[in-house]
Amino acid sequence: MAELYEPDPAGLAEVGRSPEMQAAMVGIATAAVSGIRAISPVKSGEYRAGFAVEPTTNIAGWKNEERAAARIVNTVPYASAVERKHRILSRISSIVESG
């Protein structure tokens, strides 16, 4: 007879905060930055070079628990203007979400 799966909420929460999960989130964000750089407009190259990945956490799940996450940032002062015009992050998020 097959065993039934019994979820372990504490164990799953631990996995969500683990260094391995943090590394996975940073890896996904780093791959996304490569894609962002490939489709970014280039005049001086500063915008393209201004992208970075920051490990962080967020609150998620039905219990609002802290989980590993990664944030993509751009440090050039005019990054928001480029995003409004070209929608780079919107375009790459569609690609990342689709796998």
C-alpha positions as protocol buffer text, in pm:
chain_id: "A"
residue {
  index: 1
  type: MET
  ca { x: 0 y: 0 z: 0 }
}
residue {
  index: 2
  type: ALA
  ca { x: 131 y: 346 z: -95 }
}
residue {
  index: 3
  type: GLU
  ca { x: 220 y: 586 z: 179 }
}
residue {
  index: 4
  type: LEU
  ca { x: 28 y: 912 z: 197 }
}
residue {
  index: 5
  type: TYR
  ca { x: 216 y: 1238 z: 175 }
}
residue {
  index: 6
  type: GLU
  ca { x: 193 y: 1441 z: 491 }
}
residue {
  index: 7
  type: PRO
  ca { x: 321 y: 1796 z: 448 }
}
residue {
  index: 8
  type: ASP
  ca { x: 566 y: 1928 z: 702 }
}
residue {
  index: 9
  type: PRO
  ca { x: 497 y: 2304 z: 723 }
}
residue {
  index: 10
  type: ALA
  ca { x: 795 y: 2372 z: 949 }
}
residue {
  index: 11
  type: GLY
  ca { x: 1025 y: 2175 z: 719 }
}
residue {
  index: 12
  type: LEU
  ca { x: 896 y: 2351 z: 409 }
}
residue {
  index: 13
  type: ALA
  ca { x: 942 y: 2689 z: 578 }
}
residue {
  index: 14
  type: GLU
  ca { x: 1298 y: 2591 z: 663 }
}
residue {
  index: 15
  type: VAL
  ca { x: 1366 y: 2498 z: 301 }
}
residue {
  index: 16
  type: GLY
  ca { x: 1225 y: 2836 z: 191 }
}
residue {
  index: 17
  type: ARG
  ca { x: 1476 y: 3017 z: 414 }
}
residue {
  index: 18
  type: SER
  ca { x: 1773 y: 2789 z: 348 }
}
residue {
  index: 19
  type: PRO
  ca { x: 2106 y: 2896 z: 196 }
}
residue {
  index: 20
  type: GLU
  ca { x: 2040 y: 2657 z: -91 }
}
residue {
  index: 21
  type: MET
  ca { x: 1710 y: 2830 z: -171 }
}
residue {
  index: 22
  type: GLN
  ca { x: 1883 y: 3169 z: -147 }
}
residue {
  index: 23
  type: ALA
  ca { x: 2145 y: 3047 z: -395 }
}
residue {
  index: 24
  type: ALA
  ca { x: 1871 y: 2924 z: -629 }
}
residue {
  index: 25
  type: MET
  ca { x: 1693 y: 3261 z: -619 }
}
residue {
  index: 26
  type: VAL
  ca { x: 2018 y: 3448 z: -685 }
}
residue {
  index: 27
  type: GLY
  ca { x: 2092 y: 3207 z: -972 }
}
residue {
  index: 28
  type: ILE
  ca { x: 1756 y: 3271 z: -1135 }
}
residue {
  index: 29
  type: ALA
  ca { x: 1796 y: 3647 z: -1096 }
}
residue {
  index: 30
  type: THR
  ca { x: 2149 y: 3631 z: -1235 }
}
residue {
  index: 31
  type: ALA
  ca { x: 2024 y: 3445 z: -1542 }
}
residue {
  index: 32
  type: ALA
  ca { x: 1751 y: 3708 z: -1579 }
}
residue {
  index: 33
  type: VAL
  ca { x: 2013 y: 3984 z: -1568 }
}
residue {
  index: 34
  type: SER
  ca { x: 2195 y: 3816 z: -1857 }
}
residue {
  index: 35
  type: GLY
  ca { x: 1870 y: 3828 z: -2053 }
}
residue {
  index: 36
  type: ILE
  ca { x: 1808 y: 4188 z: -1950 }
}
residue {
  index: 37
  type: ARG
  ca { x: 2150 y: 4291 z: -2072 }
}
residue {
  index: 38
  type: ALA
  ca { x: 2089 y: 4115 z: -2404 }
}
residue {
  index: 39
  type: ILE
  ca { x: 1771 y: 4316 z: -2474 }
}
residue {
  index: 40
  type: SER
  ca { x: 1869 y: 4647 z: -2312 }
}
residue {
  index: 41
  type: PRO
  ca { x: 1912 y: 4954 z: -2529 }
}
residue {
  index: 42
  type: VAL
  ca { x: 2271 y: 5075 z: -2544 }
}
residue {
  index: 43
  type: LYS
  ca { x: 2396 y: 5430 z: -2586 }
}
residue {
  index: 44
  type: SER
  ca { x: 2682 y: 5458 z: -2340 }
}
residue {
  index: 45
  type: GLY
  ca { x: 2658 y: 5108 z: -2189 }
}
residue {
  index: 46
  type: GLU
  ca { x: 2600 y: 5247 z: -1839 }
}
residue {
  index: 47
  type: TYR
  ca { x: 2239 y: 5127 z: -1819 }
}
residue {
  index: 48
  type: ARG
  ca { x: 2333 y: 4776 z: -1928 }
}
residue {
  index: 49
  type: ALA
  ca { x: 2624 y: 4764 z: -1683 }
}
residue {
  index: 50
  type: GLY
  ca { x: 2414 y: 4909 z: -1400 }
}
residue {
  index: 51
  type: PHE
  ca { x: 2222 y: 4587 z: -1329 }
}
residue {
  index: 52
  type: ALA
  ca { x: 2302 y: 4385 z: -1019 }
}
residue {
  index: 53
  type: VAL
  ca { x: 2147 y: 4107 z: -814 }
}
residue {
  index: 54
  type: GLU
  ca { x: 2091 y: 4150 z: -440 }
}
residue {
  index: 55
  type: PRO
  ca { x: 2004 y: 3855 z: -216 }
}
residue {
  index: 56
  type: THR
  ca { x: 1708 y: 3944 z: 5 }
}
residue {
  index: 57
  type: THR
  ca { x: 1401 y: 3792 z: 165 }
}
residue {
  index: 58
  type: ASN
  ca { x: 1030 y: 3845 z: 118 }
}
residue {
  index: 59
  type: ILE
  ca { x: 715 y: 3757 z: 305 }
}
residue {
  index: 60
  type: ALA
  ca { x: 503 y: 3501 z: 123 }
}
residue {
  index: 61
  type: GLY
  ca { x: 277 y: 3202 z: 159 }
}
residue {
  index: 62
  type: TRP
  ca { x: -44 y: 3150 z: 345 }
}
residue {
  index: 63
  type: LYS
  ca { x: 136 y: 3200 z: 677 }
}
residue {
  index: 64
  type: ASN
  ca { x: 317 y: 3515 z: 560 }
}
residue {
  index: 65
  type: GLU
  ca { x: 656 y: 3363 z: 636 }
}
residue {
  index: 66
  type: GLU
  ca { x: 996 y: 3498 z: 544 }
}
residue {
  index: 67
  type: ARG
  ca { x: 1148 y: 3329 z: 240 }
}
residue {
  index: 68
  type: ALA
  ca { x: 1465 y: 3356 z: 38 }
}
residue {
  index: 69
  type: ALA
  ca { x: 1446 y: 3593 z: -257 }
}
residue {
  index: 70
  type: ALA
  ca { x: 1665 y: 3798 z: -489 }
}
residue {
  index: 71
  type: ARG
  ca { x: 1616 y: 4149 z: -620 }
}
residue {
  index: 72
  type: ILE
  ca { x: 1734 y: 4286 z: -953 }
}
residue {
  index: 73
  type: VAL
  ca { x: 1841 y: 4649 z: -930 }
}
residue {
  index: 74
  type: ASN
  ca { x: 1984 y: 4908 z: -1163 }
}
residue {
  index: 75
  type: THR
  ca { x: 2205 y: 5177 z: -1014 }
}
residue {
  index: 76
  type: VAL
  ca { x: 2202 y: 5439 z: -1289 }
}
residue {
  index: 77
  type: PRO
  ca { x: 1989 y: 5744 z: -1203 }
}
residue {
  index: 78
  type: TYR
  ca { x: 1788 y: 5726 z: -1525 }
}
residue {
  index: 79
  type: ALA
  ca { x: 1697 y: 5355 z: -1502 }
}
residue {
  index: 80
  type: SER
  ca { x: 1328 y: 5422 z: -1433 }
}
residue {
  index: 81
  type: ALA
  ca { x: 1302 y: 5643 z: -1743 }
}
residue {
  index: 82
  type: VAL
  ca { x: 1455 y: 5369 z: -1960 }
}
residue {
  index: 83
  type: GLU
  ca { x: 1216 y: 5114 z: -1807 }
}
residue {
  index: 84
  type: ARG
  ca { x: 913 y: 5335 z: -1873 }
}
residue {
  index: 85
  type: LYS
  ca { x: 1012 y: 5370 z: -2237 }
}
residue {
  index: 86
  type: HIS
  ca { x: 1137 y: 5018 z: -2317 }
}
residue {
  index: 87
  type: ARG
  ca { x: 967 y: 4791 z: -2055 }
}
residue {
  index: 88
  type: ILE
  ca { x: 1280 y: 4579 z: -2020 }
}
residue {
  index: 89
  type: LEU
  ca { x: 1187 y: 4429 z: -1681 }
}
residue {
  index: 90
  type: SER
  ca { x: 831 y: 4358 z: -1794 }
}
residue {
  index: 91
  type: ARG
  ca { x: 959 y: 4174 z: -2099 }
}
residue {
  index: 92
  type: ILE
  ca { x: 1212 y: 3967 z: -1908 }
}
residue {
  index: 93
  type: SER
  ca { x: 968 y: 3879 z: -1629 }
}
residue {
  index: 94
  type: SER
  ca { x: 738 y: 3719 z: -1887 }
}
residue {
  index: 95
  type: ILE
  ca { x: 1028 y: 3506 z: -2008 }
}
residue {
  index: 96
  type: VAL
  ca { x: 1138 y: 3406 z: -1656 }
}
residue {
  index: 97
  type: GLU
  ca { x: 784 y: 3321 z: -1544 }
}
residue {
  index: 98
  type: SER
  ca { x: 730 y: 3097 z: -1847 }
}
residue {
  index: 99
  type: GLY
  ca { x: 1033 y: 2891 z: -1750 }
}
